[in-house]
mmCIF file with all atom_site columns, C-alpha atoms in Angstrom:
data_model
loop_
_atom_site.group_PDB
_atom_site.id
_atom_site.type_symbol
_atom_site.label_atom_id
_atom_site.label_alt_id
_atom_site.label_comp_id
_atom_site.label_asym_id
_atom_site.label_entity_id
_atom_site.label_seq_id
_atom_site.pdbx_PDB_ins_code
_atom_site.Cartn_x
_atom_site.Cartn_y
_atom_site.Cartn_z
_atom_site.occupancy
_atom_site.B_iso_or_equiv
_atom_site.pdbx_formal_charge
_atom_site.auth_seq_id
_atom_site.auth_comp_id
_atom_site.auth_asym_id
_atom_site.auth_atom_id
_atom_site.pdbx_PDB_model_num
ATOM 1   C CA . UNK M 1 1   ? -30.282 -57.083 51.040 1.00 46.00 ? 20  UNK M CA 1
ATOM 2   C CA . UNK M 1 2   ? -27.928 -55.419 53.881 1.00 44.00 ? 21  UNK M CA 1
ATOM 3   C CA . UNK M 1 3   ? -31.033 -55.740 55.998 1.00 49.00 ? 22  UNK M CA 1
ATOM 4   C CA . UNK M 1 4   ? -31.524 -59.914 55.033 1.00 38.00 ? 23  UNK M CA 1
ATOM 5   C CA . UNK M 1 5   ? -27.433 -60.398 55.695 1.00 41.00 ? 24  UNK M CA 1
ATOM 6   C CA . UNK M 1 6   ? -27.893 -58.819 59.291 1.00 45.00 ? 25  UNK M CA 1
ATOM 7   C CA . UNK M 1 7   ? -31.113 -60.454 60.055 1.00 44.00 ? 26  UNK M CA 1
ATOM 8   C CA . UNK M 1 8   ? -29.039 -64.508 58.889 1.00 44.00 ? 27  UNK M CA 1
ATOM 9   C CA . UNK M 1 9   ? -25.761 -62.937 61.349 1.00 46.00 ? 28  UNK M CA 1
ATOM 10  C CA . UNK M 1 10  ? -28.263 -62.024 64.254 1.00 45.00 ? 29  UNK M CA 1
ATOM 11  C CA . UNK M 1 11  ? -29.772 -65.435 63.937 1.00 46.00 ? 30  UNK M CA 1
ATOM 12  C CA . UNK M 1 12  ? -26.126 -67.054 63.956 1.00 47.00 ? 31  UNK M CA 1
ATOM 13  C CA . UNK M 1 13  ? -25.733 -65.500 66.866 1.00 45.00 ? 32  UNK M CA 1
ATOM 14  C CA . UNK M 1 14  ? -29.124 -66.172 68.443 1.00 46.00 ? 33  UNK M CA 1
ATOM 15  C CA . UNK M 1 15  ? -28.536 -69.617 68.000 1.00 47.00 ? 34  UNK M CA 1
ATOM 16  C CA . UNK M 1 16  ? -25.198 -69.670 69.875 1.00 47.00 ? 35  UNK M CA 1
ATOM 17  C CA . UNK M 1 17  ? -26.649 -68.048 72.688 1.00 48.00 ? 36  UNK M CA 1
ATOM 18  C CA . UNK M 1 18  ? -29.327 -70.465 73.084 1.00 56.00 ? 37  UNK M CA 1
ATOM 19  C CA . UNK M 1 19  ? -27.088 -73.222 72.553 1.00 87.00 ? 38  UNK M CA 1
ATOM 20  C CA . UNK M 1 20  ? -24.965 -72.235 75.483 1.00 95.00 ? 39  UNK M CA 1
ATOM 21  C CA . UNK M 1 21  ? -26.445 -72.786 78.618 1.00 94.00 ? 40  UNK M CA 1
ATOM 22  C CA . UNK M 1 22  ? -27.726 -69.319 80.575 1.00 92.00 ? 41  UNK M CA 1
ATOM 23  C CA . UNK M 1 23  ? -24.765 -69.647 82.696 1.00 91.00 ? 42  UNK M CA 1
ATOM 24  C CA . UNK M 1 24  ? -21.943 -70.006 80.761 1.00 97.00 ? 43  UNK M CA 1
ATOM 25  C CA . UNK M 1 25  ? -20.031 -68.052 78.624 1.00 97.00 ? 44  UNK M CA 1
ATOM 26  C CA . UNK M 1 26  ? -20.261 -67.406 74.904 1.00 98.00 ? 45  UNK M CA 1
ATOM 27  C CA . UNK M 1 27  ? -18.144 -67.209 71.932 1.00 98.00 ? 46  UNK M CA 1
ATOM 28  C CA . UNK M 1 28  ? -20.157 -66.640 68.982 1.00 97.00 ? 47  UNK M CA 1
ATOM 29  C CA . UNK M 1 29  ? -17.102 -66.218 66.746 1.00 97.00 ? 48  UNK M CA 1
ATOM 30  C CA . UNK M 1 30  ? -16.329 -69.688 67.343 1.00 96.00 ? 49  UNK M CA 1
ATOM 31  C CA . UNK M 1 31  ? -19.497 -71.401 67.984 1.00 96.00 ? 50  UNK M CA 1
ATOM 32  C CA . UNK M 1 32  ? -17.617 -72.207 71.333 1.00 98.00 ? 51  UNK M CA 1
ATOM 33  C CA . UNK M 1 33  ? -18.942 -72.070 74.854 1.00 98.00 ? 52  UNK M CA 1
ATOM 34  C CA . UNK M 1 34  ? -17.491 -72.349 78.471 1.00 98.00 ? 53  UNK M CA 1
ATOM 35  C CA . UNK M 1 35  ? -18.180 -72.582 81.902 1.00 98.00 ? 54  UNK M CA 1
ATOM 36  C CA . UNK M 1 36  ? -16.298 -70.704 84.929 1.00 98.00 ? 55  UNK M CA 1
ATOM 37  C CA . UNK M 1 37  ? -16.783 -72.214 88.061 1.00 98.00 ? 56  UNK M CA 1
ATOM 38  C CA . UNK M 1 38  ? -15.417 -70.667 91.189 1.00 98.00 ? 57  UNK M CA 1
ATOM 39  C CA . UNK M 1 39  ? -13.367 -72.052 93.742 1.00 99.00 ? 58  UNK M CA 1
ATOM 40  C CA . UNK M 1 40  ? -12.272 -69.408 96.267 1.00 98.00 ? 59  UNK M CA 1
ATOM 41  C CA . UNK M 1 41  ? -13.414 -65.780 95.404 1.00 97.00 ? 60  UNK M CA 1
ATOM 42  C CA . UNK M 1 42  ? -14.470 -63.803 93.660 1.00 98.00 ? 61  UNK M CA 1
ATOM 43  C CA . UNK M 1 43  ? -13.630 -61.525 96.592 1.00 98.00 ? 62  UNK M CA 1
ATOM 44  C CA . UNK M 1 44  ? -11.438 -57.987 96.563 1.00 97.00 ? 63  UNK M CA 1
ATOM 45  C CA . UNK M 1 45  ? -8.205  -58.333 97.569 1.00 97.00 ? 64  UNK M CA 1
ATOM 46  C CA . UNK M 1 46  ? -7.160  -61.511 97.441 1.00 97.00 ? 65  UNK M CA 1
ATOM 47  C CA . UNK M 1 47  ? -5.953  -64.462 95.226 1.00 98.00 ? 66  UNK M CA 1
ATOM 48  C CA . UNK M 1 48  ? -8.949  -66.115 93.766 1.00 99.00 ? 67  UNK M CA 1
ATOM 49  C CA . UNK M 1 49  ? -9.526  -69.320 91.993 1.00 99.00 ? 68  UNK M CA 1
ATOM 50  C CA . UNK M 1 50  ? -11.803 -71.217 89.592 1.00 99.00 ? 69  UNK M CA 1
ATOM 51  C CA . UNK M 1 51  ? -12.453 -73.535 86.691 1.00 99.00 ? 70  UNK M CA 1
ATOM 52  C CA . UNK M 1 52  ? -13.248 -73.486 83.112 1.00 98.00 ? 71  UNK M CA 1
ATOM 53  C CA . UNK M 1 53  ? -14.795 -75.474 80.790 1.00 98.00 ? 72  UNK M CA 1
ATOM 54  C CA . UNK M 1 54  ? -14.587 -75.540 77.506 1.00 98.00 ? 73  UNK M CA 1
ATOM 55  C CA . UNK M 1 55  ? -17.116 -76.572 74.407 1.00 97.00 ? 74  UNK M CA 1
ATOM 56  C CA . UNK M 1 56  ? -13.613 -76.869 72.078 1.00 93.00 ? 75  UNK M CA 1
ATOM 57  C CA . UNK M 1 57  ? -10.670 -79.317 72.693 1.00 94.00 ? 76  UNK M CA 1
ATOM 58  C CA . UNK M 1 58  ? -9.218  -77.861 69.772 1.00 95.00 ? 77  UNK M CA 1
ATOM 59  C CA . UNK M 1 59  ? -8.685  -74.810 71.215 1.00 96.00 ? 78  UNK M CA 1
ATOM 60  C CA . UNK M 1 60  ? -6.501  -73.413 74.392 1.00 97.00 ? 79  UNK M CA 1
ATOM 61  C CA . UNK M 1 61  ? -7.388  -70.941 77.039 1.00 98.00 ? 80  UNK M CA 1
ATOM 62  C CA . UNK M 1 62  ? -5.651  -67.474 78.061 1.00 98.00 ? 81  UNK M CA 1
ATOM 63  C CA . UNK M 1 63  ? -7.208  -65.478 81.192 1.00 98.00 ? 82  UNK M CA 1
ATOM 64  C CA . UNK M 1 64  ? -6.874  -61.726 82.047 1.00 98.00 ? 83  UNK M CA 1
ATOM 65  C CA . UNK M 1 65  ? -8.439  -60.077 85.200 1.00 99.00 ? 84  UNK M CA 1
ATOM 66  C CA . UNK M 1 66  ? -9.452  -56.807 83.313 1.00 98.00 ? 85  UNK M CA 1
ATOM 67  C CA . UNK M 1 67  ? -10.575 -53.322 85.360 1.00 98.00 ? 86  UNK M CA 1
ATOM 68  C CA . UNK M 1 68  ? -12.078 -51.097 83.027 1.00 97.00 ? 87  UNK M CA 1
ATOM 69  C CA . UNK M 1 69  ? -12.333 -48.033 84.668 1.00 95.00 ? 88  UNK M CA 1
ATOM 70  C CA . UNK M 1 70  ? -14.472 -44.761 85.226 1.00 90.00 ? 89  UNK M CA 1
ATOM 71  C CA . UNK M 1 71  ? -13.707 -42.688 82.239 1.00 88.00 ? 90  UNK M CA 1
ATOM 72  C CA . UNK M 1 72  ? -12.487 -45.051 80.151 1.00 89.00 ? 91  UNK M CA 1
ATOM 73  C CA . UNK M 1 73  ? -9.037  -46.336 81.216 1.00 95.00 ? 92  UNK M CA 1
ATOM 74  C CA . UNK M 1 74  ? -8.361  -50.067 81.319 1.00 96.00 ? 93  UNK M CA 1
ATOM 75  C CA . UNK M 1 75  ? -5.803  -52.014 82.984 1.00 96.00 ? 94  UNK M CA 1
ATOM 76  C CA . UNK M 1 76  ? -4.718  -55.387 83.562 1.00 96.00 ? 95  UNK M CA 1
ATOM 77  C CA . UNK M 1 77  ? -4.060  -57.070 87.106 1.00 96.00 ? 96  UNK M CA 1
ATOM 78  C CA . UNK M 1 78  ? -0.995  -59.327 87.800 1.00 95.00 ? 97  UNK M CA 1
ATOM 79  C CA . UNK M 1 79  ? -0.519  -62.680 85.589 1.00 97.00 ? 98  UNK M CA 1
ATOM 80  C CA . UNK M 1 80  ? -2.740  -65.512 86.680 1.00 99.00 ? 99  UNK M CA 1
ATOM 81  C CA . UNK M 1 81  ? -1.578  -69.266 86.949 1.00 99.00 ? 100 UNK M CA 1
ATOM 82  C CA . UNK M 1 82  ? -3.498  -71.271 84.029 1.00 99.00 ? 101 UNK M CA 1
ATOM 83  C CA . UNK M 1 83  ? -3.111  -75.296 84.399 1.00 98.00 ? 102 UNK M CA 1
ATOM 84  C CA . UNK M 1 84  ? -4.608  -77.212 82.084 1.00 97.00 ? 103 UNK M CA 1
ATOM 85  C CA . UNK M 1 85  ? -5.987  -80.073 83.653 1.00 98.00 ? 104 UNK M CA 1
ATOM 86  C CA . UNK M 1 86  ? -7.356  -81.953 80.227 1.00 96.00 ? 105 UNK M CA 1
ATOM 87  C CA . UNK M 1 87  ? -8.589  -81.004 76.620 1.00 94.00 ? 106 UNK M CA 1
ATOM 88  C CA . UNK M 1 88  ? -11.218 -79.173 77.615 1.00 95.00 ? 107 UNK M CA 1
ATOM 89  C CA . UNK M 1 89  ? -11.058 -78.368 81.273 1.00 98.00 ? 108 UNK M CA 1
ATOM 90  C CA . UNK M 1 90  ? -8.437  -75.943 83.263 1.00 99.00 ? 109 UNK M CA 1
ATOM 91  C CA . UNK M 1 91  ? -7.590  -74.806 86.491 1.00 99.00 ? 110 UNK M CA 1
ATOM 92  C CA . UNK M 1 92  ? -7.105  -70.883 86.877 1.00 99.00 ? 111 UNK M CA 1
ATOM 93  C CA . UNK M 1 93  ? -5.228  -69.829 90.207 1.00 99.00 ? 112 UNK M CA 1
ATOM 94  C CA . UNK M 1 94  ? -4.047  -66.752 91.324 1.00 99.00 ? 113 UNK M CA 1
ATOM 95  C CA . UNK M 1 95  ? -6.973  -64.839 90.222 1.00 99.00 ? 114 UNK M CA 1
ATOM 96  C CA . UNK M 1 96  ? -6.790  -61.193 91.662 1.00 98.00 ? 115 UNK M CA 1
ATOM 97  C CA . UNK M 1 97  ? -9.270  -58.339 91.764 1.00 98.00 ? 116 UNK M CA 1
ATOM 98  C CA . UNK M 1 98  ? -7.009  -55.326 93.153 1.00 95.00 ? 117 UNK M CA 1
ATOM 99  C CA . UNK M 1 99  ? -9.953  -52.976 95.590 1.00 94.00 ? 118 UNK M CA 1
ATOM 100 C CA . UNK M 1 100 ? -10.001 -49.126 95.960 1.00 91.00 ? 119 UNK M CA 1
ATOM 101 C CA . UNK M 1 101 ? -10.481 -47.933 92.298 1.00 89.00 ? 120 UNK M CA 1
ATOM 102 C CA . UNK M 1 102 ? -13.292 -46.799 90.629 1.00 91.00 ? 121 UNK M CA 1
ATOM 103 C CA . UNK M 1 103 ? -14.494 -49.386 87.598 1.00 95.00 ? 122 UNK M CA 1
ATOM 104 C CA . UNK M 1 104 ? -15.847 -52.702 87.036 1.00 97.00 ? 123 UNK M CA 1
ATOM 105 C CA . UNK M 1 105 ? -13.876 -55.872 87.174 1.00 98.00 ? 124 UNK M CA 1
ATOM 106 C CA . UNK M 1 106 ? -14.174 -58.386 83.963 1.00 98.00 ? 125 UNK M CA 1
ATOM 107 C CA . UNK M 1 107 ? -11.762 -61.584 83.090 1.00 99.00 ? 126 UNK M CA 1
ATOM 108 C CA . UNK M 1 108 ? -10.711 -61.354 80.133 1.00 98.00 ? 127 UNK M CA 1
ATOM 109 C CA . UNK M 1 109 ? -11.341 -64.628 78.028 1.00 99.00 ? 128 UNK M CA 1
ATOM 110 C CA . UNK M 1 110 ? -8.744  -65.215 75.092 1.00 98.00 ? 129 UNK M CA 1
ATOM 111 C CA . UNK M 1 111 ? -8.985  -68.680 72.918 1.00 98.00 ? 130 UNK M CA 1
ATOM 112 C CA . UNK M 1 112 ? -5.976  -69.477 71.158 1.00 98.00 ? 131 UNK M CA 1
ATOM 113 C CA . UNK M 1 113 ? -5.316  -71.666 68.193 1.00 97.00 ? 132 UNK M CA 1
ATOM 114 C CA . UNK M 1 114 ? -2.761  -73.666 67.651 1.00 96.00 ? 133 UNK M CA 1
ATOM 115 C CA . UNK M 1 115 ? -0.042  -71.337 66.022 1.00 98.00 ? 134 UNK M CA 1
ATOM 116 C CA . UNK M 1 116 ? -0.531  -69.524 69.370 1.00 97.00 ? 135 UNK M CA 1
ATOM 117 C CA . UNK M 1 117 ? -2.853  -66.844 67.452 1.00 98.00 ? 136 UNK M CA 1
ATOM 118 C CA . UNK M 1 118 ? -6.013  -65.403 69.767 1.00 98.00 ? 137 UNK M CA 1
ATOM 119 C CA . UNK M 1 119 ? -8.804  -66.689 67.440 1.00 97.00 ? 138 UNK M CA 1
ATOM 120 C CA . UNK M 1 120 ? -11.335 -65.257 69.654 1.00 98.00 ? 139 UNK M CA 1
ATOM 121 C CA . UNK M 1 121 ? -11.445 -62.613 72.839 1.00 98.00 ? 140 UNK M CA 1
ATOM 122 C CA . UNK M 1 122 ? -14.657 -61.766 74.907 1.00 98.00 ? 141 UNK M CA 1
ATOM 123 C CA . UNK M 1 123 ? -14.860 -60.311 78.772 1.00 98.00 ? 142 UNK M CA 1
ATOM 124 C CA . UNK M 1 124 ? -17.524 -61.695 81.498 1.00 98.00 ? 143 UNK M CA 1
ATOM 125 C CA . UNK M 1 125 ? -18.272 -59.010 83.960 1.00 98.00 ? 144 UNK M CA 1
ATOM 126 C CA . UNK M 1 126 ? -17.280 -60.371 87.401 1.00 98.00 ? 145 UNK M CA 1
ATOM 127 C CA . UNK M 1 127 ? -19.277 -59.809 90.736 1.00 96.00 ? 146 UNK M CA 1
ATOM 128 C CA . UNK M 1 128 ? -17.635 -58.622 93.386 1.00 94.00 ? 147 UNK M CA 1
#
C-alpha cells in the first residue's frame, strides 16, 4: 500500500514536471511553474537582473540569491529589488552573486500567499 501511495505522489509530480516547460522552473507543491529570464548577468560581481514569470496570479513572488557553500554553510547575499510589473510577471533588479568563495550560487524562489505566508520554497542552481 506504502509502495501504491508513493508510486500516485511520484506520478503527481511527474506530471508537473512535464507540464512545465524544460526551461522553467517547477513547483510541484503548487502545481505552479515559472520562467526566469535574464537581463544583465548572471555574472560574479556585479548587480544582475532578470524576469519571472509566473503560472499563478494568485500567488506573489520573494527572491533570495542563496550560496550554499563547501561543507555545508549557507548564506544569503544582499536584498534584491522585486517590482511587480503585473499578476503574473515581475521585474527582479539588483541581483548579486558575491565571487571568491567556495560553493555554488542558487536563487532562492519563495511563493507567498496572501496572508504573506511562504506556501512554497524551491532553489534553481544559477550558472555563473
Amino acid at each position: 500500500m506504502k509502495i501504491l501511495l508513493f508510486a500516485f505522489s511520484l506520478m503527481g509530480f511527474i506530471g508537473l514536471v512535464e507540464a512545465c516547460e524544460p526551461n522553467e522552473i517547477a513547483f510541484p507543491k503548487s502545481k505552479v511553474c515559472s520562467k526566469l529570464t535574464w537581463i544583465t548577468g548572471p555574472s560574479i560581481n556585479q548587480f544582475n537582473s532578470a524576469t519571472v514569470q509566473l503560472s499563478e496570479t494568485s500567488l506573489k513572488l520573494n527572491v533570495t540569491p542563496w550560496m550554499v557553500m563547501m561543507g555545508g554553510h549557507e548564506h544569503g547575499s544582499r536584498p534584491v529589488i522585486i517590482n511587480e510589473v503585473s499578476p503574473s510577471d515581475y521585474l527582479i533588479e539588483k541581483i548579486y552573486f558575491m565571487g571568491g568563495m567556495q560553493g555554488s550560487w542558487f536563487l532562492k524562489f519563495q511563493l507567498i500567499n496572501d496572508k504573506k505566508e511562504i506556501v512554497e520554497e524551491v532553489r534553481s542552481l544559477v550558472s555563473l
